[in-house]
CSV table of C-alpha atoms in Angstrom, one decimal:
chain,number,residue,atom,x,y,z
A,1,MET,CA,-51.9,-99.4,130.2
A,2,LYS,CA,-53.9,-102.8,129.6
A,3,TYR,CA,-56.4,-100.7,127.0
A,4,PHE,CA,-53.6,-99.5,125.6
A,5,ALA,CA,-52.3,-103.0,124.5
A,6,LEU,CA,-55.7,-104.3,123.7
A,7,PHE,CA,-56.1,-101.3,121.0
A,8,LEU,CA,-52.3,-102.1,119.6
A,9,ALA,CA,-53.8,-106.2,119.6
A,10,LEU,CA,-56.9,-105.2,117.4
A,11,MET,CA,-55.1,-102.5,114.9
A,12,ALA,CA,-52.3,-105.1,114.5
A,13,ASN,CA,-54.4,-108.3,113.9
A,14,PRO,CA,-57.2,-106.8,111.0
A,15,ALA,CA,-57.5,-110.4,109.4
A,16,MET,CA,-58.0,-112.1,113.3
A,17,ALA,CA,-61.0,-115.0,113.1
A,18,GLN,CA,-64.4,-113.4,113.7
A,19,ASP,CA,-65.6,-114.3,117.1
A,20,ARG,CA,-69.7,-114.4,116.9
A,21,MET,CA,-71.6,-113.1,119.6
A,22,THR,CA,-75.5,-112.3,120.1
A,23,LEU,CA,-76.8,-109.2,121.5
A,24,MET,CA,-80.4,-108.8,122.3
A,25,LEU,CA,-81.8,-104.9,122.0
A,26,ASP,CA,-84.1,-103.9,124.7
A,27,TRP,CA,-86.6,-102.6,121.4
A,28,PHE,CA,-86.9,-102.4,118.0
A,29,VAL,CA,-84.0,-100.8,116.4
A,30,ASN,CA,-84.2,-97.1,117.6
A,31,PRO,CA,-81.6,-93.8,117.9
A,32,ASP,CA,-80.7,-95.4,121.6
A,33,HIS,CA,-78.9,-97.9,119.8
A,34,GLY,CA,-76.7,-95.9,117.6
A,35,PRO,CA,-73.2,-96.9,118.6
A,36,ILE,CA,-74.1,-100.9,118.0
A,37,ILE,CA,-75.4,-99.7,114.4
A,38,VAL,CA,-72.6,-97.6,113.4
A,39,ALA,CA,-69.9,-99.8,115.0
A,40,GLU,CA,-71.1,-102.7,112.6
A,41,GLU,CA,-71.7,-100.4,109.7
A,42,LEU,CA,-67.9,-98.9,110.1
A,43,GLY,CA,-66.4,-102.3,110.6
A,44,TYR,CA,-65.2,-101.6,114.3
A,45,PHE,CA,-66.9,-104.8,114.9
A,46,LYS,CA,-64.7,-106.6,112.0
A,47,ASP,CA,-62.0,-104.8,113.6
A,48,ALA,CA,-62.1,-106.3,116.9
A,49,GLY,CA,-62.3,-109.8,115.5
A,50,LEU,CA,-66.7,-109.7,116.1
A,51,GLU,CA,-69.5,-110.8,114.1
A,52,VAL,CA,-72.4,-109.2,116.1
A,53,GLU,CA,-75.3,-110.8,115.6
A,54,VAL,CA,-78.0,-108.0,116.5
A,55,ILE,CA,-81.6,-109.3,117.6
A,56,ALA,CA,-85.0,-106.9,118.7
A,57,PRO,CA,-86.6,-109.1,120.8
A,58,ALA,CA,-90.6,-110.5,120.4
A,59,ASP,CA,-91.1,-108.9,124.3
A,60,PRO,CA,-88.9,-106.6,125.6
A,61,SER,CA,-89.2,-108.5,128.9
A,62,ASP,CA,-87.3,-110.9,127.3
A,63,PRO,CA,-84.0,-110.2,127.1
A,64,PRO,CA,-82.2,-110.4,130.9
A,65,LYS,CA,-83.5,-113.5,131.0
A,66,MET,CA,-82.3,-114.8,127.8
A,67,VAL,CA,-78.7,-113.8,128.7
A,68,ALA,CA,-79.3,-115.5,132.4
A,69,ALA,CA,-80.2,-118.8,130.6
A,70,GLY,CA,-77.3,-118.3,128.4
A,71,GLN,CA,-79.1,-118.0,125.2
A,72,ALA,CA,-77.8,-114.5,124.3
A,73,ASP,CA,-74.2,-113.1,125.0
A,74,LEU,CA,-75.4,-109.6,126.0
A,75,ALA,CA,-78.7,-108.1,126.3
A,76,ILE,CA,-80.0,-104.3,126.3
A,77,SER,CA,-81.6,-103.2,129.7
A,78,TYR,CA,-81.8,-100.8,132.6
A,79,GLN,CA,-80.3,-100.1,135.5
A,80,PRO,CA,-83.2,-99.9,137.7
A,81,GLN,CA,-84.5,-103.1,136.6
A,82,LEU,CA,-81.2,-104.8,137.0
A,83,HIS,CA,-81.2,-104.3,141.1
A,84,MET,CA,-84.5,-105.4,141.1
A,85,GLN,CA,-83.6,-108.7,138.8
A,86,ILE,CA,-80.3,-109.4,140.8
A,87,GLU,CA,-82.9,-109.5,144.0
A,88,ASN,CA,-85.0,-112.2,142.2
A,89,GLY,CA,-81.6,-114.4,141.8
A,90,LEU,CA,-81.2,-114.0,138.0
A,91,PRO,CA,-77.7,-114.5,137.3
A,92,LEU,CA,-76.7,-111.1,135.8
A,93,ARG,CA,-73.8,-107.8,135.9
A,94,ARG,CA,-73.8,-105.4,134.2
A,95,VAL,CA,-70.8,-105.0,131.9
A,96,GLY,CA,-71.0,-101.7,130.4
A,97,THR,CA,-73.0,-98.6,129.8
A,98,LEU,CA,-74.8,-97.5,126.3
A,99,VAL,CA,-77.1,-94.4,127.5
A,100,ALA,CA,-75.7,-92.9,130.3
A,101,THR,CA,-78.0,-90.8,131.8
A,102,PRO,CA,-82.0,-91.3,132.4
A,103,LEU,CA,-84.4,-90.6,129.7
A,104,ASN,CA,-87.2,-91.3,131.7
A,105,CYS,CA,-89.3,-88.2,132.4
A,106,LEU,CA,-92.5,-87.0,133.8
A,107,LEU,CA,-94.0,-85.6,130.5
A,108,VAL,CA,-97.3,-83.2,130.8
A,109,LEU,CA,-98.7,-80.9,128.6
A,110,GLU,CA,-96.8,-77.1,128.4
A,111,ASP,CA,-99.9,-75.5,128.6
A,112,GLY,CA,-101.6,-77.5,131.0
A,113,PRO,CA,-102.7,-77.2,134.9
A,114,ILE,CA,-98.9,-79.1,135.8
A,115,LYS,CA,-96.6,-76.3,136.1
A,116,SER,CA,-94.7,-78.0,138.9
A,117,THR,CA,-94.5,-81.2,140.5
A,118,ALA,CA,-96.6,-79.9,143.2
A,119,ASP,CA,-99.6,-79.3,141.0
A,120,LEU,CA,-99.3,-83.3,140.6
A,121,LYS,CA,-102.3,-83.8,143.6
A,122,GLY,CA,-105.3,-84.8,142.4
A,123,ARG,CA,-104.4,-85.2,138.6
A,124,LYS,CA,-104.5,-88.4,136.6
A,125,VAL,CA,-101.2,-90.0,135.9
A,126,GLY,CA,-100.9,-92.6,133.5
A,127,PHE,CA,-97.9,-95.7,133.4
A,128,SER,CA,-96.5,-98.2,131.5
A,129,VAL,CA,-95.2,-100.7,133.8
A,130,ALA,CA,-95.9,-101.1,137.5
A,131,GLY,CA,-93.3,-100.9,139.8
A,132,VAL,CA,-90.5,-98.7,139.6
A,133,GLU,CA,-92.7,-96.1,137.9
A,134,GLU,CA,-94.7,-96.1,140.8
A,135,VAL,CA,-91.4,-95.5,143.3
A,136,LEU,CA,-90.5,-92.9,141.1
A,137,LEU,CA,-93.9,-91.2,141.4
A,138,SER,CA,-93.9,-91.6,144.9
A,139,THR,CA,-90.8,-90.4,145.1
A,140,ILE,CA,-91.8,-87.1,143.3
A,141,LEU,CA,-94.6,-86.7,145.1
A,142,ALA,CA,-93.1,-87.1,148.3
A,143,GLN,CA,-90.7,-83.8,148.1
A,144,HIS,CA,-93.8,-81.8,148.3
A,145,GLY,CA,-95.8,-83.8,151.3
A,146,HIS,CA,-98.2,-85.7,148.8
A,147,SER,CA,-98.4,-89.9,148.0
A,148,LEU,CA,-99.8,-91.9,145.7
A,149,SER,CA,-103.1,-92.0,147.1
A,150,ASP,CA,-103.3,-88.5,146.3
A,151,ILE,CA,-103.4,-89.0,142.6
A,152,GLU,CA,-105.3,-91.6,140.1
A,153,LEU,CA,-102.6,-93.7,138.4
A,154,VAL,CA,-103.9,-94.9,134.9
A,155,SER,CA,-102.6,-97.6,132.7
A,156,VAL,CA,-102.0,-96.8,129.5
A,157,ASN,CA,-99.7,-99.1,128.4
A,158,TRP,CA,-97.5,-98.1,125.8
A,159,SER,CA,-99.7,-95.4,124.9
A,160,LEU,CA,-97.7,-92.0,126.6
A,161,SER,CA,-98.1,-89.5,124.6
A,162,PRO,CA,-101.3,-89.9,122.5
A,163,SER,CA,-102.8,-90.5,126.2
A,164,LEU,CA,-101.6,-87.1,127.3
A,165,MET,CA,-102.8,-85.3,124.5
A,166,SER,CA,-106.1,-86.8,124.1
A,167,GLY,CA,-106.8,-85.9,127.6
A,168,GLN,CA,-107.5,-89.3,129.2
A,169,VAL,CA,-104.5,-88.3,131.8
A,170,ASP,CA,-102.7,-84.8,132.7
A,171,ALA,CA,-99.3,-86.7,133.0
A,172,VAL,CA,-97.4,-89.7,132.1
A,173,ILE,CA,-94.0,-91.2,133.9
A,174,GLY,CA,-92.0,-93.2,132.2
A,175,ALA,CA,-92.1,-91.0,128.4
A,176,TYR,CA,-88.7,-90.6,127.0
A,177,ARG,CA,-87.4,-87.3,126.7
A,178,ASN,CA,-85.6,-88.1,123.3
A,179,PHE,CA,-89.0,-89.5,121.7
A,180,GLU,CA,-92.4,-89.1,123.5
A,181,LEU,CA,-91.5,-85.4,123.4
A,182,ASN,CA,-90.7,-85.2,120.2
A,183,GLN,CA,-93.5,-87.3,118.9
A,184,MET,CA,-95.8,-84.7,120.5
A,185,GLU,CA,-93.8,-81.7,118.8
A,186,ILE,CA,-94.5,-83.2,115.4
A,187,GLU,CA,-98.1,-83.7,116.4
A,188,GLY,CA,-98.3,-80.0,117.0
A,189,VAL,CA,-98.6,-80.3,120.9
A,190,ALA,CA,-96.2,-78.8,123.1
A,191,GLY,CA,-95.0,-80.7,126.0
A,192,ARG,CA,-92.8,-80.7,129.2
A,193,CYS,CA,-90.5,-82.5,130.5
A,194,PHE,CA,-90.2,-82.8,134.3
A,195,TYR,CA,-86.2,-84.6,134.8
A,196,ILE,CA,-86.8,-87.0,137.3
A,197,GLU,CA,-82.9,-86.8,138.2
A,198,GLU,CA,-84.3,-83.3,139.2
A,199,GLU,CA,-87.0,-83.7,141.5
A,200,GLY,CA,-85.1,-86.7,144.5
A,201,ILE,CA,-84.4,-89.7,142.4
A,202,PRO,CA,-80.4,-90.6,142.2
A,203,ALA,CA,-79.5,-90.3,138.7
A,204,TYR,CA,-78.7,-93.5,136.4
A,205,ASP,CA,-77.6,-95.1,133.8
A,206,GLU,CA,-80.8,-95.8,131.7
A,207,LEU,CA,-79.5,-98.2,129.1
A,208,ILE,CA,-76.6,-100.9,129.4
A,209,TYR,CA,-75.4,-103.9,128.9
A,210,VAL,CA,-75.9,-107.1,130.9
A,211,ALA,CA,-74.4,-110.8,130.4
A,212,ASN,CA,-74.0,-113.7,132.6
A,213,PRO,CA,-71.2,-113.8,134.7
A,214,GLU,CA,-70.9,-117.8,135.1
A,215,MET,CA,-71.2,-118.0,131.0
A,216,MET,CA,-69.8,-114.8,129.4
A,217,ASP,CA,-66.5,-114.4,127.6
A,218,SER,CA,-64.7,-111.5,129.3
A,219,ASP,CA,-62.4,-110.9,126.2
A,220,MET,CA,-65.0,-111.0,123.8
A,221,ILE,CA,-67.3,-108.6,125.7
A,222,ARG,CA,-64.5,-106.3,125.7
A,223,ARG,CA,-63.4,-105.9,122.4
A,224,PHE,CA,-67.5,-105.3,122.1
A,225,LEU,CA,-67.5,-102.5,124.0
A,226,PHE,CA,-63.9,-100.8,122.7
A,227,ALA,CA,-65.8,-101.0,119.4
A,228,THR,CA,-68.5,-99.1,120.5
A,229,GLU,CA,-66.4,-96.8,122.6
A,230,ARG,CA,-64.9,-96.3,118.8
A,231,ALA,CA,-68.4,-95.7,117.3
A,232,THR,CA,-69.2,-93.0,120.2
A,233,GLN,CA,-66.0,-91.1,119.5
A,234,TYR,CA,-66.9,-91.2,116.0
A,235,ILE,CA,-70.6,-90.0,116.7
A,236,MET,CA,-69.6,-87.0,118.8
A,237,ASN,CA,-67.0,-86.0,116.3
A,238,HIS,CA,-69.3,-86.6,113.3
A,239,PRO,CA,-73.1,-86.4,114.4
A,240,GLN,CA,-74.5,-85.3,111.3
A,241,GLU,CA,-72.8,-88.7,109.3
A,242,SER,CA,-73.5,-90.5,111.7
A,243,TRP,CA,-77.0,-90.2,111.6
A,244,GLU,CA,-76.8,-90.9,107.9
A,245,ILE,CA,-75.2,-93.8,108.1
A,246,PHE,CA,-77.6,-94.7,111.1
A,247,ALA,CA,-80.8,-93.9,108.8
A,248,GLY,CA,-79.3,-95.4,106.1
A,249,THR,CA,-79.6,-99.1,107.6
A,250,SER,CA,-83.4,-99.0,107.6
A,251,PRO,CA,-86.1,-96.9,105.5
A,252,GLU,CA,-88.2,-97.2,108.7
A,253,LEU,CA,-85.5,-95.2,110.8
A,254,GLN,CA,-85.7,-92.3,108.1
A,255,ASP,CA,-88.3,-90.1,109.7
A,256,GLU,CA,-88.7,-86.7,111.2
A,257,LEU,CA,-89.0,-88.9,114.9
A,258,ASN,CA,-86.0,-90.6,114.3
A,259,GLU,CA,-84.1,-87.9,113.3
A,260,LYS,CA,-84.9,-85.5,116.1
A,261,ALA,CA,-84.7,-88.2,118.3
A,262,TRP,CA,-81.0,-89.1,117.1
A,263,ALA,CA,-80.2,-85.1,117.8
A,264,ASP,CA,-81.3,-85.5,121.9
A,265,THR,CA,-80.2,-88.8,122.1
A,266,PHE,CA,-76.0,-88.9,121.0
A,267,PRO,CA,-74.8,-86.3,123.7
A,268,ARG,CA,-76.1,-89.2,126.3
A,269,PHE,CA,-74.0,-91.7,124.6
A,270,ALA,CA,-71.5,-93.1,127.2
A,271,THR,CA,-68.4,-92.3,126.1
A,272,ARG,CA,-66.6,-94.9,128.4
A,273,PRO,CA,-69.1,-97.7,127.8
A,274,ALA,CA,-66.6,-99.8,129.9
A,275,ALA,CA,-66.1,-97.8,132.3
A,276,LEU,CA,-67.8,-97.9,136.1
A,277,ASP,CA,-69.1,-95.7,138.4
A,278,HIS,CA,-69.4,-97.5,141.9
A,279,ALA,CA,-71.0,-94.9,143.9
A,280,ARG,CA,-73.9,-94.4,141.1
A,281,TYR,CA,-74.8,-97.9,141.5
A,282,LYS,CA,-74.6,-98.1,145.3
A,283,ARG,CA,-76.7,-95.3,145.6
A,284,PHE,CA,-79.2,-96.3,143.2
A,285,GLU,CA,-79.4,-99.5,145.2
A,286,GLN,CA,-79.8,-97.3,148.5
A,287,PHE,CA,-82.6,-96.0,147.0
A,288,LEU,CA,-84.4,-98.9,146.2
A,289,ILE,CA,-84.3,-100.4,149.5
A,290,ASP,CA,-85.5,-97.3,151.0
A,291,THR,CA,-88.5,-96.9,149.3
A,292,GLY,CA,-88.9,-100.6,149.7
A,293,MET,CA,-88.2,-102.0,146.1
A,294,ILE,CA,-85.7,-104.4,147.3
A,295,GLU,CA,-84.7,-105.9,150.7
A,296,ASN,CA,-81.5,-107.5,150.7
A,297,PRO,CA,-78.6,-105.4,149.5
A,298,THR,CA,-76.4,-106.2,147.0
A,299,PRO,CA,-72.9,-104.8,146.9
A,300,VAL,CA,-71.6,-102.9,143.8
A,301,SER,CA,-69.6,-106.0,142.9
A,302,GLY,CA,-72.6,-108.1,142.6
A,303,LEU,CA,-74.5,-105.6,140.5
A,304,ALA,CA,-71.7,-105.0,138.0
A,305,MET,CA,-68.4,-105.0,136.7
A,306,ASP,CA,-65.3,-103.1,135.0
A,307,LEU,CA,-64.2,-105.3,133.0
A,308,ASN,CA,-61.0,-103.5,132.0
A,309,ALA,CA,-60.0,-103.5,135.6
A,310,GLU,CA,-59.6,-107.5,135.7
């Protein structure tokens, strides 16, 4: 009833004053950000009384810190990182979901020596970000009675698919199934993803919106989430038209990789971005405790919020 009342209020006041808010992306604009760009282009933010400034960060690690410091209203981040950021004392809460499934995968060559994750033993595995990715690998290996000492970890920075295609490594963790896999296909090299949620890792929200609970404007964020929900519904109903709207915002987006990534990404957008799955956050928190990534358990209320439940 409260959500329906919000809808009526927004539709009844198309000329309402625009509230300004700042959203920090996790990276440069790409198909992962489809609902945000489409909401802007179709006027859904304006309908919600919002003027949203979307900023791509110079450093992908900065956005959550900027929100924690009150320098931005919202940031796109990652559920696994959120648990550890809160463990480290950052005043953050998940207030919405953008991509509701993992995108991370263990990527190998289709015709390479790794036919199952049991074949990782004795192989070189590339990674970009220490910490979480090592825990993911450790969990995958443990299914087969192996450990990190049974593989050679190689830091490849962000050169994931190139290091795999060149033979520098036999597999990479941290590749996105909607990007690196398509990048390899375009290069004429067949790849294969092992989906981590099928390899002993609890499912999680890949991309989330985080805010500082001590400084946030809950009403403004509710309106933002409502606008992106409208955009997601439009994308689901009109995927090709949505792609054309999205790609039309920048020549840099108008290439084969982004078009393929769009097709693989839009089914994973959260259709109810404000909704919160308490069990999902509880399970992943316990997973990080069990693997030693965090020491002090945080209740779901300390990790995430459902603003529509207030």
